[in-house]
Short mmCIF file of C-alpha atoms and ligand atoms in Angstrom, two decimals:
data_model
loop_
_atom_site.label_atom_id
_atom_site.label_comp_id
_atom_site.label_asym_id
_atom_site.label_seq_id
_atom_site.Cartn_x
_atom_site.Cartn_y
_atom_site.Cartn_z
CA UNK R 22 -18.89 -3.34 6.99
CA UNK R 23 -18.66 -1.54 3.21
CA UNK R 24 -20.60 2.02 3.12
CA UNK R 25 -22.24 0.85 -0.06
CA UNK R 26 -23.18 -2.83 -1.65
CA UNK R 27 -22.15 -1.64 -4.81
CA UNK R 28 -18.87 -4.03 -5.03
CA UNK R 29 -15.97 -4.01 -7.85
CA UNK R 30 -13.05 -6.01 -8.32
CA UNK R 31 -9.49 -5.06 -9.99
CA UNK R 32 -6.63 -7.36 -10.51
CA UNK R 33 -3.04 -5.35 -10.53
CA UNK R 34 -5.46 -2.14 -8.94
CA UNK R 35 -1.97 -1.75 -6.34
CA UNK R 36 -0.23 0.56 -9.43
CA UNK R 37 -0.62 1.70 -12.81
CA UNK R 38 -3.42 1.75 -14.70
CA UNK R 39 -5.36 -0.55 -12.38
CA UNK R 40 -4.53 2.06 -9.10
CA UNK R 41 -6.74 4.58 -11.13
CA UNK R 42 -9.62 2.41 -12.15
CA UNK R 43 -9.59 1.75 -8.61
CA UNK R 44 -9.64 5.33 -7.88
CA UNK R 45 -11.95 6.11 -10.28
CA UNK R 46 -14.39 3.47 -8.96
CA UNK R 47 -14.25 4.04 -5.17
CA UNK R 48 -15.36 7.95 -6.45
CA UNK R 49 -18.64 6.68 -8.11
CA UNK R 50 -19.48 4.94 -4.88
CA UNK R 51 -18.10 1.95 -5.37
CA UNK R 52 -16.41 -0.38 -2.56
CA UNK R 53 -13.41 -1.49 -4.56
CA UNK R 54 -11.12 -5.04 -4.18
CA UNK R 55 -7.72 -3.67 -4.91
CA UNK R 56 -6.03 -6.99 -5.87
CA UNK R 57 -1.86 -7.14 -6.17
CA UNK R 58 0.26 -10.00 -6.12
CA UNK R 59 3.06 -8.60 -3.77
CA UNK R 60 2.60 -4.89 -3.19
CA UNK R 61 0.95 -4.47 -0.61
CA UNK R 62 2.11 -0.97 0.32
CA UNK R 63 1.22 0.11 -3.09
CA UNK R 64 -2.50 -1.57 -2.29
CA UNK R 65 -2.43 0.45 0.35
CA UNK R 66 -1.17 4.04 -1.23
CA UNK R 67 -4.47 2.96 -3.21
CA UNK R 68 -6.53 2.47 -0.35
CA UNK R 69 -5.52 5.58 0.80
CA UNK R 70 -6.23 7.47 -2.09
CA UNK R 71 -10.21 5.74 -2.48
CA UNK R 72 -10.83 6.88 0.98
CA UNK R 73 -9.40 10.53 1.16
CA UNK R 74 -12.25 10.91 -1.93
CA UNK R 75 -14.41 9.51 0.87
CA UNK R 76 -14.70 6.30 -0.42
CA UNK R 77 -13.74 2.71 0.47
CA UNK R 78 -12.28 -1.20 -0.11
CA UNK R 79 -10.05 -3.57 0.50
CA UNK R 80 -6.69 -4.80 -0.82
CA UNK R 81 -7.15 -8.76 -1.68
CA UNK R 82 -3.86 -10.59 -2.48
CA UNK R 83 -3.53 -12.81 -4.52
CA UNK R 84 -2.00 -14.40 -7.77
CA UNK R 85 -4.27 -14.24 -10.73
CA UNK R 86 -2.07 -16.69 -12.58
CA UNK R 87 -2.71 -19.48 -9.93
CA UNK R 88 -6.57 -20.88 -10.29
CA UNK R 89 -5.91 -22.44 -6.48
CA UNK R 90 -5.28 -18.98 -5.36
CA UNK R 91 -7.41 -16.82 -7.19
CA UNK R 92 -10.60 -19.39 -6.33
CA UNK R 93 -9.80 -19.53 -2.83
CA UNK R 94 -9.38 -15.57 -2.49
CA UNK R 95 -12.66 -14.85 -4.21
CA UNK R 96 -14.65 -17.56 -2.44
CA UNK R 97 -13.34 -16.79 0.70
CA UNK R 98 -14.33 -13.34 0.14
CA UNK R 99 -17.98 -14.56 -1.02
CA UNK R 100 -18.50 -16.59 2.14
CA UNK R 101 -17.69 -13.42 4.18
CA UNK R 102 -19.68 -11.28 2.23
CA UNK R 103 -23.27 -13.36 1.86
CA UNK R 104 -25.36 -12.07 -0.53
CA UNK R 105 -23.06 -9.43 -2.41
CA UNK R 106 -22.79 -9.21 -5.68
CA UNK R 107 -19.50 -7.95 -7.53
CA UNK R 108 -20.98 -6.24 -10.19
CA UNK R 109 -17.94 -4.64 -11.80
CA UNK R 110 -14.47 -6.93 -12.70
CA UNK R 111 -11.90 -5.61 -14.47
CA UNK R 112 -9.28 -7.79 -15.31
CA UNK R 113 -6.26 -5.47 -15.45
CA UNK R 114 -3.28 -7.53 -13.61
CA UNK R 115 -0.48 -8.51 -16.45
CA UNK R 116 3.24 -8.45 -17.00
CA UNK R 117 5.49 -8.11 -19.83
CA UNK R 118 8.69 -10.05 -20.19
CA UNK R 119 10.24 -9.16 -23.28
CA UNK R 120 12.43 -10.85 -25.26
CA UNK R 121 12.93 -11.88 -29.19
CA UNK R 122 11.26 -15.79 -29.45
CA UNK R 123 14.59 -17.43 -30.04
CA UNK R 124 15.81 -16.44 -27.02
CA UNK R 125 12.24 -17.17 -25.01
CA UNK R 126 12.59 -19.29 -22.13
CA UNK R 127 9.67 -21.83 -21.65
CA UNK R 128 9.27 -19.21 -17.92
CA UNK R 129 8.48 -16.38 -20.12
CA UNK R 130 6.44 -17.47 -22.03
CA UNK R 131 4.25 -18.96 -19.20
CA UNK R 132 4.42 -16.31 -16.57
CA UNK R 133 2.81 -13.47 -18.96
CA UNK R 134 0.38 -16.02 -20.85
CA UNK R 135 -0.88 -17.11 -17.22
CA UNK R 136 -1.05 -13.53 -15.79
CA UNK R 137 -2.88 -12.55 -18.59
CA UNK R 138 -4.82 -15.13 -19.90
CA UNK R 139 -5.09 -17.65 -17.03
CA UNK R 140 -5.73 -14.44 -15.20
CA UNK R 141 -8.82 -13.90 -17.00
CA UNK R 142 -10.27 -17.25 -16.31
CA UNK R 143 -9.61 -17.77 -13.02
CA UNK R 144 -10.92 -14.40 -11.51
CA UNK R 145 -13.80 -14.14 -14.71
CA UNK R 146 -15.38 -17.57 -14.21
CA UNK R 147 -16.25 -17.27 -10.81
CA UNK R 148 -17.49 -13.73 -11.32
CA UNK R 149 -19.61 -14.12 -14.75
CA UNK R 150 -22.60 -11.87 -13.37
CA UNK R 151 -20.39 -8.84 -12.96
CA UNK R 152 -19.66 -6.35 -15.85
CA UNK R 153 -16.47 -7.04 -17.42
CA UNK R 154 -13.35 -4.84 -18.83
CA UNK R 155 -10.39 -6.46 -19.42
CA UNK R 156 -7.27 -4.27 -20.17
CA UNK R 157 -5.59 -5.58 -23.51
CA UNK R 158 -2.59 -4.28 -25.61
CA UNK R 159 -2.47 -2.62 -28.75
CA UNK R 160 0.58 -5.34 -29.34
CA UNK R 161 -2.30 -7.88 -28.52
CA UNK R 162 -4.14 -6.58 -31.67
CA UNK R 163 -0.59 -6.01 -34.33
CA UNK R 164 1.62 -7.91 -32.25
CA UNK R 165 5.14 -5.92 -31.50
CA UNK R 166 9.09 -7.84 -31.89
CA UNK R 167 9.93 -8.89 -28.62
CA UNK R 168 6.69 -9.43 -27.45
CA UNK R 169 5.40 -13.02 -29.05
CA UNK R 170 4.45 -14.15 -25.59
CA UNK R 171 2.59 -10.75 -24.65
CA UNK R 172 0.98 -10.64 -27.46
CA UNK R 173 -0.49 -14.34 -27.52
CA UNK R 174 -1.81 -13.65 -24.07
CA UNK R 175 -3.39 -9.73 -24.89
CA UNK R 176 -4.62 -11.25 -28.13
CA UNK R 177 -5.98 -14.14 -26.24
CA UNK R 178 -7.96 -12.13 -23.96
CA UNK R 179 -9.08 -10.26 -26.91
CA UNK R 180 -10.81 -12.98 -28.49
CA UNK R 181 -12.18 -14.32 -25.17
CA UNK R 182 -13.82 -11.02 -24.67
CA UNK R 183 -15.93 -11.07 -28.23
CA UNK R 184 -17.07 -15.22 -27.33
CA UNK R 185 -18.33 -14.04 -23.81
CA UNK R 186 -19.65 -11.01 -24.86
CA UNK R 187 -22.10 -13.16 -26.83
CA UNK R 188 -22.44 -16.11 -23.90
CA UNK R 189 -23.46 -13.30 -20.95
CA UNK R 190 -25.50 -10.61 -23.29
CA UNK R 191 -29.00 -11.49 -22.73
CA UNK R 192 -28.54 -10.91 -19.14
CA UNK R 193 -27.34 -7.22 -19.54
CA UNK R 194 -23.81 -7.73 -18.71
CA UNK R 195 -21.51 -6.73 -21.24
CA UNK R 196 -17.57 -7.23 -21.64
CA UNK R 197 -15.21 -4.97 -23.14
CA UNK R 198 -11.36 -4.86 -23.68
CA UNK R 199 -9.46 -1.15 -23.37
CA UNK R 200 -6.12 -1.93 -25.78
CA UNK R 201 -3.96 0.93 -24.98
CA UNK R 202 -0.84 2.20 -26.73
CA UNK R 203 2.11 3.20 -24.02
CA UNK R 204 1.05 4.35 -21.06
CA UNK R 205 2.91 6.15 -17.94
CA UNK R 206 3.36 3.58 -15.36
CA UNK R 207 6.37 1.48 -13.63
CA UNK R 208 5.20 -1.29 -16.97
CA UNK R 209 7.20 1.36 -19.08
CA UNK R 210 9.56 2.91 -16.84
CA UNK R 211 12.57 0.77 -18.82
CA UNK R 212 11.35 2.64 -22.30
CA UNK R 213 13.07 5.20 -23.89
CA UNK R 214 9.81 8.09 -24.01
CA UNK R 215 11.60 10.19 -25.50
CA UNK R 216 12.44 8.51 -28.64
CA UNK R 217 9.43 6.55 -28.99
CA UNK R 218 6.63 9.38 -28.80
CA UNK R 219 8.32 10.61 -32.22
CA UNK R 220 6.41 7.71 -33.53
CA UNK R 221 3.25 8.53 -31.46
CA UNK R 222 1.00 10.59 -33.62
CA UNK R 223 0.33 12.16 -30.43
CA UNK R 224 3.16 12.92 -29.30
CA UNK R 225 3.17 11.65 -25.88
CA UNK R 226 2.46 8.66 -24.01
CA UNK R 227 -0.90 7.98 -22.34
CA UNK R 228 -1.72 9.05 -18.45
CA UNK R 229 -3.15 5.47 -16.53
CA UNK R 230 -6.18 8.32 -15.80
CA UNK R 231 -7.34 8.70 -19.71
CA UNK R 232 -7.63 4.67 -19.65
CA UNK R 233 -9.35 4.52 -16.17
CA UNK R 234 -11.80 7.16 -17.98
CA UNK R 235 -12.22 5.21 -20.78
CA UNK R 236 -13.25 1.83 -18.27
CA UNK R 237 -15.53 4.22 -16.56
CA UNK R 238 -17.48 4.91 -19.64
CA UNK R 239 -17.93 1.50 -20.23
CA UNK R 240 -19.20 0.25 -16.86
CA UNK R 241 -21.45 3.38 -16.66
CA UNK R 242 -24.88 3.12 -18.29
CA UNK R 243 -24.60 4.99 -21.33
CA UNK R 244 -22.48 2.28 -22.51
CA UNK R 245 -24.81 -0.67 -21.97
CA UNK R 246 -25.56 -1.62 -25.85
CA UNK R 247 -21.52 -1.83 -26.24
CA UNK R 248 -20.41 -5.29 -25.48
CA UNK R 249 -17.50 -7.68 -27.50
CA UNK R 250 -15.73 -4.47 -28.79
CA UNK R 251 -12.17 -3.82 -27.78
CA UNK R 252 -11.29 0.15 -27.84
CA UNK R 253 -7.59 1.25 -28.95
CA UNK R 254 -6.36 4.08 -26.96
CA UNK R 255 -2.95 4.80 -28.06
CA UNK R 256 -2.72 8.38 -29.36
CA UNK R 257 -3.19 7.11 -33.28
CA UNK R 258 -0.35 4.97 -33.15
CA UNK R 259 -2.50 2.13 -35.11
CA UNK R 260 -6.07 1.84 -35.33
P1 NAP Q 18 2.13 -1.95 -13.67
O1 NAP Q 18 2.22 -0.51 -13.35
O2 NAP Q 18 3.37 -2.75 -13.88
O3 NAP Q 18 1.20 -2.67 -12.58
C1 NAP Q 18 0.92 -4.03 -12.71
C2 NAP Q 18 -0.14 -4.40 -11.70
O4 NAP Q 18 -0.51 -5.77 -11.91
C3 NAP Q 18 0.34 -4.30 -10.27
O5 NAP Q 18 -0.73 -3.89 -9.48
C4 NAP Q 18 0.75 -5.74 -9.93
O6 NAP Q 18 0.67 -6.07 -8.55
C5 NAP Q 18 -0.34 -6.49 -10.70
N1 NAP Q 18 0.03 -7.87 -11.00
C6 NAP Q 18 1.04 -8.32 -11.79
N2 NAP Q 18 1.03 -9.67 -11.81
C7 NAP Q 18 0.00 -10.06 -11.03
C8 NAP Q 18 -0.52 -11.33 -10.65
N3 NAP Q 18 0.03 -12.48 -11.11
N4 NAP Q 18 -1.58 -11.36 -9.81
C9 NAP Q 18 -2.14 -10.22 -9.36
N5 NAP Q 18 -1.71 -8.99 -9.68
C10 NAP Q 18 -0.64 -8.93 -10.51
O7 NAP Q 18 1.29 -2.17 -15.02
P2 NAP Q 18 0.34 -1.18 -15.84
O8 NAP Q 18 1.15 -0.48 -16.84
O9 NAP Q 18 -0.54 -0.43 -14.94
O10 NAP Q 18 -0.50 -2.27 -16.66
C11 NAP Q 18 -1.81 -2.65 -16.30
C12 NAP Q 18 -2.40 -3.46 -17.45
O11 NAP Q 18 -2.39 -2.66 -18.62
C13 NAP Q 18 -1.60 -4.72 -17.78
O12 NAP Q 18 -2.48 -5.76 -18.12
C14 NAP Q 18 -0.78 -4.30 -18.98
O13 NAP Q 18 -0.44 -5.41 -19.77
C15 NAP Q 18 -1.75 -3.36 -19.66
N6 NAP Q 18 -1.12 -2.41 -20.56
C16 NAP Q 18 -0.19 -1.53 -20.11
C17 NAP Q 18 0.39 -0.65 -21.02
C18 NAP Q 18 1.43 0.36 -20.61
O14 NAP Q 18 2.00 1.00 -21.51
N7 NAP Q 18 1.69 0.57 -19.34
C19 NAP Q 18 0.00 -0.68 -22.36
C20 NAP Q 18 -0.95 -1.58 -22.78
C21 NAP Q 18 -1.52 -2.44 -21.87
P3 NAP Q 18 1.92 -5.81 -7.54
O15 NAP Q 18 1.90 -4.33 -7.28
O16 NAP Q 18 1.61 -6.63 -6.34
O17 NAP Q 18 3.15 -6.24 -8.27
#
């Protein structure tokens, strides 16, 4: 039985940026779905972390990219849970696969367009009267070497945000995208920090916190006239 029947869903919330959303949401009282895909420990550490603020959820598995799994995960969820209402989704689950197009295998270009993109369909559709925040890319906005299939899915989700934004409006539930810059999670433990902050007006990367901030501030009521927009937050390196 939740403590509250204020429900929110994040995809990827086992690490990263999505662990601190979740955080961030089980401390303003809300019971949080941690999705992952595989990590269930680190669903857990999240768990953990939601209640020792006192609050609470539950880690749901399953694959984003897959609409079999994603539909029978949430449904499954709904029929347990009659009459709740997940009012908060934030599509955050997505991978990054790198590698210059000539060299792209058909794989790798599918597995980050469908965790992205896909992703955002098959956990949005079923979900449409929640508030929305899907986490983007700045490379989904100016498109970085190396990352054509990244930034075809980001960029994807980018647009998809502005033609919802205008479907779901008139009934008060807005949808945002958060496009940060680098940010300090396992997604960029393989990057060189040093050398690339030189190029960061900022001079560092971003904390997964200052972007879990910035979703809070958009679920939150001030932010109710803000829908369709996507929000860079990359320390000036391009806006
Ligand atoms: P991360 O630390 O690598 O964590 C990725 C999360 O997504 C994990 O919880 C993972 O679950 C989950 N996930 C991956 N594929 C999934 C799938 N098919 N179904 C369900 N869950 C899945 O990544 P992050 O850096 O926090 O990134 C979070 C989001 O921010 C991503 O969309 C990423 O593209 C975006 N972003 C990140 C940066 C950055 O610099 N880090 C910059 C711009 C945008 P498991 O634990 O089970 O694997």
């Amino acid at each position: 039985m939740a403590k509250t029947n204020k429900y929110a869903l994040v995809t990827g919330g086992s690490r990263g940026i999505g662990r601190e959303i979740s955080l961030k949401l089980g401390g303003c009282g809300y019971h949080v779905l941690v999705n992952y895909k595989s990590n269930a420990a680190e669903a857990e550490k999240t768990l953990s972390g939601i209640r020792a603020a006192g609050g609470d959820g539950e880690a749901l598995q399953f694959d984003v990219a897959s609409g079999d799994e994603s539909t029978a995960a949430i449904e499954a969820w709904q029929k347990a849970h009659v009459g709740a209402c997940i009012e908060v989704v934030v599509n955050n689950a997505g991978i990054r696969d790198d590698v210059l197009m000539m060299w792209m295998e058909p794989q790798q270009w599918h597995s980050v367009i469908g965790t992205s993109l896909d992703g955002f369909y098959n956990v949005t559709r079923p979900l449409l009267k929640g508030m929305l925040v899907n986490i983007v890319s700045l490379s989904g906005i100016k498109g970085l070497p190396g990352q054509a299939n990244y930034a075809a899915a980001k960029g994807g989700v980018i647009a998809a945000t502005k033609a919802l934004a205008q479907e779901v409006a008139k009934k008060g539930v807005t949808v945002n995208a958060i496009a940060p810059g680098f940010v300090r999670t396992d997604m960029t433990a393989d990057i060189d920090e040093a050398e690339l902050r030189k190029q960061i007006p900022a001079g560092r990367f971003c904390e997964p916190a200052e972007v879990a901030d910035l979703a809070m501030f958009l679920i939150s009521e001030q932010a109710s006239y803000i829908t369709g927009e996507v929000i860079s937050i990359n320390g000036g390196l391009y806006t």
